[in-house]
Every structure is written in C-alpha cells, then in structure tokens.
Coordinates of C-alpha atoms in Angstrom, one line a residue:
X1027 CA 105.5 136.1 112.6
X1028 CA 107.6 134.4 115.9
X1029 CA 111.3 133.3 114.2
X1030 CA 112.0 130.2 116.0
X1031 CA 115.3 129.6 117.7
X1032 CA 116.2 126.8 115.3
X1033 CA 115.6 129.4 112.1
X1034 CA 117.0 132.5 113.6
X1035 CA 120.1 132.5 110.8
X1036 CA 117.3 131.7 107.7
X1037 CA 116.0 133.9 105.8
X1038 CA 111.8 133.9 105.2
X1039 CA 111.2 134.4 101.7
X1040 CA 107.7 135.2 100.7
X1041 CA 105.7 135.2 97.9
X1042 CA 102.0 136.5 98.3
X1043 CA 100.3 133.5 100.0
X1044 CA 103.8 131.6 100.7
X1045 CA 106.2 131.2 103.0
X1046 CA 109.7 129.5 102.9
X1047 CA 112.3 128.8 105.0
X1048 CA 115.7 128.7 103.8
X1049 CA 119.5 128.9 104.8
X1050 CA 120.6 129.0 101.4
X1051 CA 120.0 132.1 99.2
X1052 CA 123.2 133.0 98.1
X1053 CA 121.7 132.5 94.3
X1054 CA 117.8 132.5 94.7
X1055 CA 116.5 135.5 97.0
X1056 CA 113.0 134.1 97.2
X1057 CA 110.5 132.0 96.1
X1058 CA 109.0 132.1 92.9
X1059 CA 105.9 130.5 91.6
X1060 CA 107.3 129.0 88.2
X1061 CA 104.0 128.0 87.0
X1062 CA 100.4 127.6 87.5
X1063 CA 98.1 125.3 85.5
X1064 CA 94.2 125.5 85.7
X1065 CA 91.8 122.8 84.2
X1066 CA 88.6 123.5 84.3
X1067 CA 85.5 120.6 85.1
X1068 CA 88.0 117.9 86.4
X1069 CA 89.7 116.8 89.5
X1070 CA 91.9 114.5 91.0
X1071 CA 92.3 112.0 93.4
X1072 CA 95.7 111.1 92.1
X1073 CA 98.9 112.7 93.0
X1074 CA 101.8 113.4 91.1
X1075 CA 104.7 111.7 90.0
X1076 CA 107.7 113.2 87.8
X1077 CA 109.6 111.6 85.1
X1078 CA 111.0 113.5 82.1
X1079 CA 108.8 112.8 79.4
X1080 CA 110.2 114.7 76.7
X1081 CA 113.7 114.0 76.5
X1082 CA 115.0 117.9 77.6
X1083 CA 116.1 116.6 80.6
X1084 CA 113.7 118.3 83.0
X1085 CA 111.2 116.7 85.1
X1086 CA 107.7 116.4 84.2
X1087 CA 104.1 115.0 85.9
X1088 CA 101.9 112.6 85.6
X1089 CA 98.8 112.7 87.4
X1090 CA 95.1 110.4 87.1
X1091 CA 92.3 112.9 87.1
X1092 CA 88.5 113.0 85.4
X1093 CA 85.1 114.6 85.9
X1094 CA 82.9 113.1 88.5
X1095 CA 82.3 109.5 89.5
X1096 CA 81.1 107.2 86.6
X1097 CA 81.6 110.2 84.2
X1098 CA 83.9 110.3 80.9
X1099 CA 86.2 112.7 80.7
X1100 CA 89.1 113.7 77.8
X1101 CA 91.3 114.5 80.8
X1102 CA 91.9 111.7 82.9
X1103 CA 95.3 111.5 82.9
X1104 CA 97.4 114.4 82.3
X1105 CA 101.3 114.8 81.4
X1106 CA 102.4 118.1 82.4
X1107 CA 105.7 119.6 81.4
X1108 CA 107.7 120.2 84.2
X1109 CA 108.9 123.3 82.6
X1110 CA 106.5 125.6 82.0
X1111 CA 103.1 123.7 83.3
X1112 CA 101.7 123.3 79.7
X1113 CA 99.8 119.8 78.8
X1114 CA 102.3 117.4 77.2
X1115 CA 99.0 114.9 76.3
X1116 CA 96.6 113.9 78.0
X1117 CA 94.3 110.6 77.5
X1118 CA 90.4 110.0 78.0
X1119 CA 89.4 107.7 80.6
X1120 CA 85.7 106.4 81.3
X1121 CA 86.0 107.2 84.8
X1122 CA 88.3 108.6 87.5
X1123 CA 91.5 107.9 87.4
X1124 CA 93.1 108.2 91.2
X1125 CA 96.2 106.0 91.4
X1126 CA 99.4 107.3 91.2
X1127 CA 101.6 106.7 88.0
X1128 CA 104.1 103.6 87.6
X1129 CA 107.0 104.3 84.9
X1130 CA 109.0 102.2 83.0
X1131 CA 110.3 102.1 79.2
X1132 CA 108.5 99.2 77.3
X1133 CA 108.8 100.3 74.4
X1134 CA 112.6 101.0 73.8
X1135 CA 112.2 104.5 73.6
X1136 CA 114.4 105.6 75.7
X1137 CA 111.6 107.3 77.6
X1138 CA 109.9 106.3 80.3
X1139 CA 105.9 105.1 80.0
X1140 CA 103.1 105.0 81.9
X1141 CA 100.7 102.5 83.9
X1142 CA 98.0 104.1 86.0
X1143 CA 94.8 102.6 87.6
X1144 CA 91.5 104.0 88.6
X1145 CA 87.7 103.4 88.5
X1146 CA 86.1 101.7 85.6
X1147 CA 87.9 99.4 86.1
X1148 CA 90.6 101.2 84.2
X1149 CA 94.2 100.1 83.9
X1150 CA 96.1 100.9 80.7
X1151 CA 100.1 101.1 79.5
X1152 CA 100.5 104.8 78.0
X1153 CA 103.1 105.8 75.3
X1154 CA 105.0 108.3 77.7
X1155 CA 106.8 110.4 75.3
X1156 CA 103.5 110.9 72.6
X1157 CA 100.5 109.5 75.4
X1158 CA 99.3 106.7 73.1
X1159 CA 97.6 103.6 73.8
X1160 CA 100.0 100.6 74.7
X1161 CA 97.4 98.5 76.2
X1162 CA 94.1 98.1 78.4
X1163 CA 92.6 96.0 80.6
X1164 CA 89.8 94.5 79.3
X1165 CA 87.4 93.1 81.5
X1166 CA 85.1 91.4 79.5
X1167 CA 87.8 89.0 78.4
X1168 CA 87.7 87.3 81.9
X1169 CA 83.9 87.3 82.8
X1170 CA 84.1 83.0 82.9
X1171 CA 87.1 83.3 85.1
X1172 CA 86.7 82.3 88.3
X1173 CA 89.0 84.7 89.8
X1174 CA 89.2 87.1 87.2
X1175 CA 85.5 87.9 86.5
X1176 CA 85.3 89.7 90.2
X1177 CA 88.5 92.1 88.7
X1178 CA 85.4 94.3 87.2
X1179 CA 85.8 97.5 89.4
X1180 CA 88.5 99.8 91.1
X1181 CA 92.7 99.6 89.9
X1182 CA 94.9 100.8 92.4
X1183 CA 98.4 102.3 92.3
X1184 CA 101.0 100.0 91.1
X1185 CA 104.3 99.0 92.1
X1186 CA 106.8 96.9 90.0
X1187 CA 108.1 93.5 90.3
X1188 CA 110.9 92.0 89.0
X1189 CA 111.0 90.3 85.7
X1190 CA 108.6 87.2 86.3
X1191 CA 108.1 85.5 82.8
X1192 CA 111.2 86.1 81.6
X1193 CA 110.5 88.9 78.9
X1194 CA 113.1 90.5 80.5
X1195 CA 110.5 93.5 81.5
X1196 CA 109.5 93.9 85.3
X1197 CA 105.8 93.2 85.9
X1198 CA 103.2 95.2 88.1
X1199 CA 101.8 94.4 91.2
X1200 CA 98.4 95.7 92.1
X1201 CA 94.6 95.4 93.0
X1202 CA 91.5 95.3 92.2
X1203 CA 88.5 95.6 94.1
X1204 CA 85.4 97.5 95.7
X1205 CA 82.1 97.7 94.1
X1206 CA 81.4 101.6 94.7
X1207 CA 77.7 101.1 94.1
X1208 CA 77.1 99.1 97.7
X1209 CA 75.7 100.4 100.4
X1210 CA 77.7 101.1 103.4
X1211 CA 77.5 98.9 106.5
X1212 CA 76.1 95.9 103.4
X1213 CA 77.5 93.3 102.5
X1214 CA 75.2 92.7 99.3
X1215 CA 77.3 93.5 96.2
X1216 CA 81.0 92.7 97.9
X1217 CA 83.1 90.9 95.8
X1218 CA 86.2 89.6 96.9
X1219 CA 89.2 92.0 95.8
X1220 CA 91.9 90.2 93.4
X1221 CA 95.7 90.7 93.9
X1222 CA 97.2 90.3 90.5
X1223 CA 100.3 90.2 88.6
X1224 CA 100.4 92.3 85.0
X1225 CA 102.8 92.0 82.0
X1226 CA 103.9 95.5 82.1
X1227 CA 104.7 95.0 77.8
X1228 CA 101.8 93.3 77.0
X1229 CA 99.2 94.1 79.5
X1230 CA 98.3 90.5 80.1
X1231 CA 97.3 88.9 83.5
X1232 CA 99.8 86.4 84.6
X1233 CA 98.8 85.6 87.9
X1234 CA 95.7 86.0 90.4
X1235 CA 94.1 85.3 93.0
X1236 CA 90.9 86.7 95.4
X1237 CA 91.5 87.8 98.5
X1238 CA 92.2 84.8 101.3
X1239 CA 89.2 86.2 103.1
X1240 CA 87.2 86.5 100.3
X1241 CA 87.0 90.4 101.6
X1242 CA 87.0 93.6 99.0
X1243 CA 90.7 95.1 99.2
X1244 CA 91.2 98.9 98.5
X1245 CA 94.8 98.9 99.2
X1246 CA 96.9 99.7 96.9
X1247 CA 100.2 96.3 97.3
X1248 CA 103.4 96.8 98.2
X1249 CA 106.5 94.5 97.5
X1250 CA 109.2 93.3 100.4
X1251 CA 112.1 92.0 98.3
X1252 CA 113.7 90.5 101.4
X1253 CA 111.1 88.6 103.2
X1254 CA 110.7 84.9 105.0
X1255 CA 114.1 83.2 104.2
X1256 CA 114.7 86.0 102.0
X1257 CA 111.6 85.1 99.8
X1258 CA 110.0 88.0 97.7
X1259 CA 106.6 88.7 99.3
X1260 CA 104.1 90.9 98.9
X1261 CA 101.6 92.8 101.4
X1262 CA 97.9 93.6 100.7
X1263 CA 94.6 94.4 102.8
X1264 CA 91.2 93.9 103.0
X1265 CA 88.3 95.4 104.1
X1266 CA 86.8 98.8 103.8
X1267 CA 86.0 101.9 106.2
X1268 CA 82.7 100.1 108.0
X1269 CA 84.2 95.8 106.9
X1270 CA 86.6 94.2 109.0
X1271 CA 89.9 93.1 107.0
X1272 CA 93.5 92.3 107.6
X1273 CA 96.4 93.0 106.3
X1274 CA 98.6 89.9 104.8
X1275 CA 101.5 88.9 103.7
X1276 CA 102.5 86.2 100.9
X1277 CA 105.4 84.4 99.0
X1278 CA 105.3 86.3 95.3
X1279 CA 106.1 82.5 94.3
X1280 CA 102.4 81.6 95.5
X1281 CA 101.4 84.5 94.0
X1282 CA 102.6 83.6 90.7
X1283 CA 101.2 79.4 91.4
X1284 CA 97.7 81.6 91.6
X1285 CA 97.2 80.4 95.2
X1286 CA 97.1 82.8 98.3
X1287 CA 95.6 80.1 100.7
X1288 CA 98.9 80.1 102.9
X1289 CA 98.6 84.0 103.1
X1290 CA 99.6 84.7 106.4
X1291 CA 97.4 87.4 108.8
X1292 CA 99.9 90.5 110.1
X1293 CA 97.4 92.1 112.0
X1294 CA 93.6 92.9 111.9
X1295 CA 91.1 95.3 112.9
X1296 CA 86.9 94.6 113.6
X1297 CA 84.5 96.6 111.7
X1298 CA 87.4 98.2 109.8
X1299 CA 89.7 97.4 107.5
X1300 CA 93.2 98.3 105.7
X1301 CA 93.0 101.0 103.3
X1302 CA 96.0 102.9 103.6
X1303 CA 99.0 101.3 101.9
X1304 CA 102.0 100.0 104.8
X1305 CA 105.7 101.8 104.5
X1306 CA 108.8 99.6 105.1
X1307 CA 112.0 100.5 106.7
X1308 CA 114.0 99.2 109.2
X1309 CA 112.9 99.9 112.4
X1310 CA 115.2 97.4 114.9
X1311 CA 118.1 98.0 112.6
X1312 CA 118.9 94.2 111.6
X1313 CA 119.0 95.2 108.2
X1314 CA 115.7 94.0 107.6
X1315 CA 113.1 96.1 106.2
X1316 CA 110.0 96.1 109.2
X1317 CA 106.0 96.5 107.8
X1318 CA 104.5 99.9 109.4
X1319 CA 100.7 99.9 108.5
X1320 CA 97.5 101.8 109.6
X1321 CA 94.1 100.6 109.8
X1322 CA 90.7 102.5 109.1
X1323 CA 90.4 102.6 112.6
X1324 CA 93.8 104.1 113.2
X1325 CA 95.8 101.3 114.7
X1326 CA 98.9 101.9 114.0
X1327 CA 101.3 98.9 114.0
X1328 CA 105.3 98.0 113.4
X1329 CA 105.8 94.5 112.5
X1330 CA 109.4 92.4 112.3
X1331 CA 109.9 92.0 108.7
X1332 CA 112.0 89.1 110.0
X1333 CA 109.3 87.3 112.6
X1334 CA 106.4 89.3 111.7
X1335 CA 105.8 89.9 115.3
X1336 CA 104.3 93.0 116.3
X1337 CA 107.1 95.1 118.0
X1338 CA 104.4 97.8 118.8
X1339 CA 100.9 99.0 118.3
X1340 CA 99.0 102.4 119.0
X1341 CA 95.6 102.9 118.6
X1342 CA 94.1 106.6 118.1
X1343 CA 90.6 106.4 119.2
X1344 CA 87.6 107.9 117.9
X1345 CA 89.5 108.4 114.6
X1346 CA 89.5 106.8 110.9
X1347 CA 92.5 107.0 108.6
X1348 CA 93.0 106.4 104.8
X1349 CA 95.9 108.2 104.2
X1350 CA 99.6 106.5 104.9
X1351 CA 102.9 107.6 106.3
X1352 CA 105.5 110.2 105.6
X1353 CA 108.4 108.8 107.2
X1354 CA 111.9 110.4 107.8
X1355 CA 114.3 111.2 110.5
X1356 CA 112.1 113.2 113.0
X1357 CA 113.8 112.7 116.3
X1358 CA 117.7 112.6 117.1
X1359 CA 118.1 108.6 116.8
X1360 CA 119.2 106.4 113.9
X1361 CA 115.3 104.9 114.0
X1362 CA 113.0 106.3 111.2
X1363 CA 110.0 107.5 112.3
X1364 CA 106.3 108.1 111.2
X1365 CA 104.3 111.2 110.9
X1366 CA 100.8 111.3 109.6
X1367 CA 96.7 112.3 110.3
X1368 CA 93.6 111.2 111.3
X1369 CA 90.0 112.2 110.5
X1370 CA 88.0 112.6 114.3
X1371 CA 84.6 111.1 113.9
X1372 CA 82.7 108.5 112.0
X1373 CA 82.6 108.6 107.8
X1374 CA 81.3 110.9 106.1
X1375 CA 80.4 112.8 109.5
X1376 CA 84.1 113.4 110.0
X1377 CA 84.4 116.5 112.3
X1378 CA 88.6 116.9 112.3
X1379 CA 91.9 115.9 111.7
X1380 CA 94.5 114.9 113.9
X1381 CA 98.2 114.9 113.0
X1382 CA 100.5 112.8 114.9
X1383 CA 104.4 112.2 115.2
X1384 CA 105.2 108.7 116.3
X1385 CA 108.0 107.4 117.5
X1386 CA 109.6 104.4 115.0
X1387 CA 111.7 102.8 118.0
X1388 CA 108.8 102.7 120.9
X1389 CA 105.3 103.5 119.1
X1390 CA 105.3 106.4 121.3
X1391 CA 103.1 109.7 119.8
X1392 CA 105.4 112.1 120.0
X1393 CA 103.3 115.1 119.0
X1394 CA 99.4 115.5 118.3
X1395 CA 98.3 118.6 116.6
X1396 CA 94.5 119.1 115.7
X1397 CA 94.7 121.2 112.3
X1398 CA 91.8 121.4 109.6
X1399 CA 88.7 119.2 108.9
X1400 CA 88.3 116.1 106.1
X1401 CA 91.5 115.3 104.3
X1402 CA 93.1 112.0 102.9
X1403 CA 96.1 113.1 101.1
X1404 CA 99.1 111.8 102.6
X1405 CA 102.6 113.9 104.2
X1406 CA 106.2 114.2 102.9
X1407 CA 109.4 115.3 104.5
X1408 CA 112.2 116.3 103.8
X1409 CA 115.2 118.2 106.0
X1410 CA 114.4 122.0 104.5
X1411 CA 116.3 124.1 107.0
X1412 CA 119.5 121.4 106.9
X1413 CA 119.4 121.2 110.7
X1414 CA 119.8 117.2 110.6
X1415 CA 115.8 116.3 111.6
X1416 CA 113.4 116.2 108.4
X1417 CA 110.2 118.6 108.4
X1418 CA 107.2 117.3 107.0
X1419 CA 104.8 118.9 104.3
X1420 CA 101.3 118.1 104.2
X1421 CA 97.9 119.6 103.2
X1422 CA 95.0 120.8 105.3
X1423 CA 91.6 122.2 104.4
X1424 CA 89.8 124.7 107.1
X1425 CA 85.9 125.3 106.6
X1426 CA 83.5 124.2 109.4
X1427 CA 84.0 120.8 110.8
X1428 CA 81.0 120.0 111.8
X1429 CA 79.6 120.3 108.4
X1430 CA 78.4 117.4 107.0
X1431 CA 81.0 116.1 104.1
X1432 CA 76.9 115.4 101.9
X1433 CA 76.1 119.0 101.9
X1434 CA 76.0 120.6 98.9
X1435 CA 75.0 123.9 99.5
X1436 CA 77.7 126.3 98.7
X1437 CA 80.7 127.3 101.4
X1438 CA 84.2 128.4 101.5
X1439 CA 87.1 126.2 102.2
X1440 CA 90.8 127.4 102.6
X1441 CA 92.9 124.8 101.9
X1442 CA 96.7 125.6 103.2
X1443 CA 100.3 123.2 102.8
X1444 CA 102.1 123.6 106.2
X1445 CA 105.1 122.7 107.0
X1446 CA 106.2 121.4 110.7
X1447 CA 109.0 121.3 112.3
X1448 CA 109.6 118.9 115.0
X1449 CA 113.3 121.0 116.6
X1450 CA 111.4 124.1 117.3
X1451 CA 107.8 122.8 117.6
X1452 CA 106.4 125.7 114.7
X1453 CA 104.3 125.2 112.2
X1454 CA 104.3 127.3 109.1
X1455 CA 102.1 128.2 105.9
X1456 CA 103.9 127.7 102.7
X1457 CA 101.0 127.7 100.3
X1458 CA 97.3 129.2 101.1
X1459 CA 94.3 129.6 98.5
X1460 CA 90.6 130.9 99.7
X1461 CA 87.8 128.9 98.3
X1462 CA 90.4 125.8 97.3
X1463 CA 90.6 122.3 98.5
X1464 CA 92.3 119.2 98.3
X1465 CA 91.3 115.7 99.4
X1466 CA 93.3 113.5 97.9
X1467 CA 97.0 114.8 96.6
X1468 CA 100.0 114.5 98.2
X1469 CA 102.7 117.0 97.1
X1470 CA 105.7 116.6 95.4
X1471 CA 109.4 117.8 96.4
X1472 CA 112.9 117.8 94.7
X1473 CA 114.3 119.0 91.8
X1474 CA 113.1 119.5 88.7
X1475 CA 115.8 121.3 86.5
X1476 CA 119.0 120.4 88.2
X1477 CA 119.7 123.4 89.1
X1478 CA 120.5 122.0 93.0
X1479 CA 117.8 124.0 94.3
X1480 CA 114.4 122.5 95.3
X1481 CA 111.0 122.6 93.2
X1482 CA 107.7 122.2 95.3
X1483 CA 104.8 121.1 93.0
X1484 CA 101.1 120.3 94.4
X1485 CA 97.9 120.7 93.4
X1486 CA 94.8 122.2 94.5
X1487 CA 91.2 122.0 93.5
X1488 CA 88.2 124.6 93.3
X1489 CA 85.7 124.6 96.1
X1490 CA 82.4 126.3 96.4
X1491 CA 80.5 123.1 97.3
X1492 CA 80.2 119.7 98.8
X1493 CA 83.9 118.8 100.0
X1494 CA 84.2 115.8 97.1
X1495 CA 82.5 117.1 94.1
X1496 CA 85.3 118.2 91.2
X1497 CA 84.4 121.8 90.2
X1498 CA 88.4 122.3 88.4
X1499 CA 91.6 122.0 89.7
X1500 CA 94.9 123.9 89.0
X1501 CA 98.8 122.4 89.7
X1502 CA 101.4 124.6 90.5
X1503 CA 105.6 124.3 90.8
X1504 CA 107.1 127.1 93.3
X1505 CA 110.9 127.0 92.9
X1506 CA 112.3 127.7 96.3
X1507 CA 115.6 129.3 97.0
X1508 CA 116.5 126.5 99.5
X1509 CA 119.6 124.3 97.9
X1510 CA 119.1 120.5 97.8
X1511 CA 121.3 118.1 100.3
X1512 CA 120.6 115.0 99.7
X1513 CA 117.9 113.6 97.4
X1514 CA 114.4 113.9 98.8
X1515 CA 113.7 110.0 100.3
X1516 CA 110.1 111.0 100.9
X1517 CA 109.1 113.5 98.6
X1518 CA 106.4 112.1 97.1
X1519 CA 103.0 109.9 98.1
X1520 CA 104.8 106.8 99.0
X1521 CA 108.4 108.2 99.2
X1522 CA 110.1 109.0 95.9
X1523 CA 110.3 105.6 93.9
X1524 CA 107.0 105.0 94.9
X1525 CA 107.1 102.3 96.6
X1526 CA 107.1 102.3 100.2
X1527 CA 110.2 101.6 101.3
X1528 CA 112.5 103.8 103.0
X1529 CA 116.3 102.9 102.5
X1530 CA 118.2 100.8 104.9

C-alpha cells in the first residue's frame, strides 16, 4: 500500500480486514476488534447511538431493527452493552424500527431512556436501564382527529425540544408520514405527513399539524433555537423520491397554536422532494446557525439562518440522494464544510454512487469520487491523523451496479468503511466483509471506556440476495490505537447529539 506524504510519520495498524491510521501508539500497538455481535433473521435501518445504560460508566447502543417490512419481530430495538457486545434487552416491535434513538431520563433514574420511531406506526418511551414499556403511541385514539387520524404510518427520528408544557421535561419533535403501500409515481393513498410535538413523560400529543402542502413528509425535523428574531423554529420537508416537496421552516410558537399556515418555503425541488434531514452550522460566520439541505434530486443548498436567502446552490445531475451530510473542517478555512454521496440513476434502477466534498463558503465541489453501487447511510468525520483537516468515514457496498436493486436471485456484495482524506487525496479500507452489506447505518466514533483512545462501532448486514431484504446482521466495536483530541463533533448520523447542528 502507497504511504501518503501526510501519513509518512503514522504507523498502519492492521487487523485482518482493517486498516488504521494512527500517530499515536505509544500505549495501543494496533487495532483490536473488541467485539462482534451477530443476530440472526433481522436487520436494520437504524444506526446507533450510545448512552450508558447500565450505570458502569461505559458507553452502550441503541439501535431500531426488526425482520422484514410489515413483519413482527422480538428484536426491534436492541440495547447493546458497550462492553462486551452482549444484549442489554431488547423490545418487540410490530414492524421495523429505523429511526435513530432519542435519550433522556423521565423517569428519575438516573439513567438515560429511550424514544425511537419506525414503521407501524411505532413510537414508544423505553425504560433505558431494564427496556420496559413507558409509553406508546396509539393510533386508534386519534382516528376522529382531523389532523391526527392521517398520523397512522411511518415515525421518524426525534430530536428534543425544550420544556413546552411546563412539566419541566423537554418534548420531542418529529414526523409522521408516508403510506408505504402506494404506488410510486401515484398519488392515490398520500396522506399529508403531520409534524408533531410529544410529551416525552407521558407520550401524549400536544401539538400538530399536516403538512402546509398537504404533501407526505419522510424527513425526519430538526430544531433551530435561534431563528427569525431569535424565535425557536423548526425545519421539516415534504415530498418523496418521485413527489415534489419543499423544505419549510416555522415559529415552534405556531407549532405549538396547531397552525403551520404561515410556514415559510426555504427551497423546493419538481418531481422530488426532501428526504434527507438539513445540518446547521454557521456558514457566513455571523454567529448564526445557516440551513444546509439536500433534495432527492440532489440540489444541494445553504440558506441564511438569518434572511433565509439562499447563499448558494449545487445541483448534481442525474443523481438522487437520501442520505444527509457529514460535516467538519475539510479545507484550511474557518468555514465548515459538507461531504456526502449520491446514487447515479433513477430509483430502484440506481447504477452508482457518487461522493462529493463541497465547499461550505462557495458551494464549490471540491472532490467527486465514484465508489460502490446503492447506499443510503450517511458519513462522519472526525480529524484521525491530528493534522488539523477532519477525514470522513462512510460505508460503501461493491456488487454489480447495473443490477437491478428487485432482483432476488442470489449474489455477492462486499460492503467496505473507507476512510478519506482530503490533505493527501487517499482513500483507505478500514473495515471489509465478503458477502456483507449495509444500506442504511451510519457508524459511530468516540470513546467508549474513557480510556482517551477511540472506539469505532458499525454494523453490517448479511447479503446473499436482493440488496434490501434482512437475512441477519452483526455490530462490531474495533478499539483503535489512535488517542482522542477533541470530542468527535460528527461522529454519529446527525453529528453526536443528534441533532444536526454543528457548533458555532
């Protein structure tokens, strides 16, 4: 393997199948694969989120998981101990569970619990320390509603919201929407999705409303605390991979009055809509957090958070995207930047991916690379080799492109996590497993014992098949001998609160 010039002084410390890059092995001389957990049957479209569970001070994952769509399944959600990879609990779900896990402590516990979202509709409050019921959504309670009786179908990840009815508990923030059952390119059996606002201690509904355009929304929200004369406001989309949508932007107050009629319209796209959740950060440096989002038809766009003017826009053509932003400190300003990829093609006859580097200042692509075929999980980064520009991490699945993503007749995938590295221009393979893929997950960096060293956990799925069936899946935590700066900023699907924003 070529050393670049930027890693001639780091040592490469491999494991069979893995590669790592570090400057930093005065105590840890290579990597080591901690643990490896295999379920059989399920999958996930989730990825995972760490919290210590258990009270021994370590780390531990949650993840949404399940059998195949509209199937039950004992697994789908799964708490994983961050020390050894055994099941903590796990909870039965009537469907797939794909969100990504919210935390906080209602209880009193002193631990940490759980509120995750999938198909179903399925929304509950989990115990986090014992994985007991707290609550669930019950649809059937709002079938008179006028809003809530469309709230029948998919829960997407979460964010919180500060305290709202004065419980003194923060609320959640999320969406529901997207009647799987239609028909693509139909518009029989589209209901408008429903933004909503959930009592995180009680699981009640305290505010709703559809969608301004009366579109489905398979965007998961995000919150702006510092919006339109410093107003709260919150961002959703509509639309789907062949409906037009938009992505908006509201006050939380008119939220919470059950009215999104003065919703304003950030941007939107023809034929496509907004699936991939926006990133915030401050792109003009006014102290302002800016809205950075991506349509299905990959326009990318970078809005004021103060004017909500566009301040650039890119359009990748011949591309979809579903999958959101890694962002970090890629190039040698002050600006953050973006990095993620595209599918090449049409849904489901996608024949590629495409990952790009753009520039957060000017919108320009900075780098294209054209590795793999279908793949929706999203990037993180993180500064690995301490050289002052982050790396990003993300997942890629090589089979034949041109395959289409309906075939069912058996195949072999490799599905390999890469690592780039924007100084020197190299790519490299961390993790690589034959007849593995992985659609969905985005993996997970920092540090799970303490120790100051970094923990690498991500998950993989069996693959014989079609490229979405769930045939078993396995999780794994690699401990890698590089010492932690910093803590990870975007470690995680939708940086490492979980929330989208990337610190001023």
């Amino acid at each position: 393997m070529k050393i670049p010039v930027a890693f001639k002084s780091i040592l490469f410390c491999l494991l069979p199948g893995l590669v790592f890059l570090t400057s930093a092995c005065q105590k840890k001389e290579k990597s080591t694969l901690v643990w490896e957990s295999s379920f059989p049957i399920i999958g996930s479209q989730s990825s995972p989120r760490s919290v210590d569970l258990n009270g021994d001070g370590l780390l531990d994952f949650v993840m949404g998981a399940g059998k195949n769509e509209f199937e039950y399944s004992e697994y789908g959600i799964l708490a994983i101990n961050g020390a050894d990879g055994q099941l903590l609990w796990h909870a039965e779900t009537m469907d797939q569970v794909y969100g990504a896990a919210t935390f906080h402590d209602v209880n009193g516990d002193e631990i940490a619990d759980i509120f995750i979202g999938g198909r179903g509709p399925h929304l509950k409050g989990i115990d986090g320390r014992s994985g007991a019921l707290i609550w669930a959504y019950d649809s059937s309670k709002y079938l008179d509603h006028p809003v809530l009786k469309h709230a029948r179908f998919n829960f997407n990840s979460s964010v919180l919201l500060p305290d709202q009815n004065g419980n003194g508990m923060p609320e959640l923030l999320i969406t529901n929407g997207g009647n799987a059952k239609a028909a693509p390119f139909e518009t029989q059996e589209r209901y408008p999705g429903i933004l909503m606002v959930v009592d995180t201690f009680s699981g009640e509904v305290i505010a709703a409303d559809s969608m301004p355009d009366g579109q489905e929304t398979y965007m998961s929200p995000v919150f702006l605390p510092d919006g339109e004369n410093n107003s709260p406001m919150v961002i959703f989309g509509t639309g789907g991979e062949t409906l037009s949508g938009s992505l908006y932007i509201a006050k939380l107050e008119d939220l919470m009055n059950n009215d999104l009629s003065d919703a304003r319209v950030l941007v939107s796209e023809k034929d496509h809509g907004f699936i991939a959740s926006p990133v915030l950060a401050d792109l003009d440096r006014d102290g302002k957090l800016d809205i950075i989002t991506i349509s299905h038809a990959s326009t990318i766009s970078a809005i004021s958070g103060e004017s909500y003017e566009l301040f650039w826009q890119v359009q990748l053509p011949g591309t979809e995207s579903s999958n959101t932003f890694a962002v970090g400190q890629f190039t040698d300003d002050e600006v953050p930047d973006l990095f993620t990829f595209v599918s090449k093609g049409v849904w489901p006859q996608n024949t590629g991916s495409i990952q790009v580097l753009i520039d957060g200042h000017t919108g320009t692509i900075l780098k294209r690379k054209e590795l793999g075929c279908t793949g929706f999980s999203s990037p993180i980064a993180y500064d690995l080799n301490k050289d002052g520009t982050d790396e990003v991490i993300f997942s890629i699945n090589e089979y034949d492109c041109s395959r289409a993503i309906d075939d069912k007749s058996a195949f072999i995938i490799e599905n390999k996590l890469l690592l780039m590295d924007f100084k020197s221009d190299e790519i490299h393979t961390l993790d690589q497993s034959r007849g593995f893929k992985n659609i969905f997950s985005s993996p997970w960096l920092g540090d799970i014992d303490g120790d100051g060293f970094l923990d690498l956990v991500h998950a993989q799925y069996f693959s014989h098949s079609d490229i979405l069936s769930f045939l078993g899946m396995r999780v794994k935590r690699i401990d890698l001998p590089i010492r932690m700066g910093r803590d990870p900023v975007w470690g995680a699907f939708m940086g490492s609160e979980g929330n989208g924003i990337y610190p001023k």
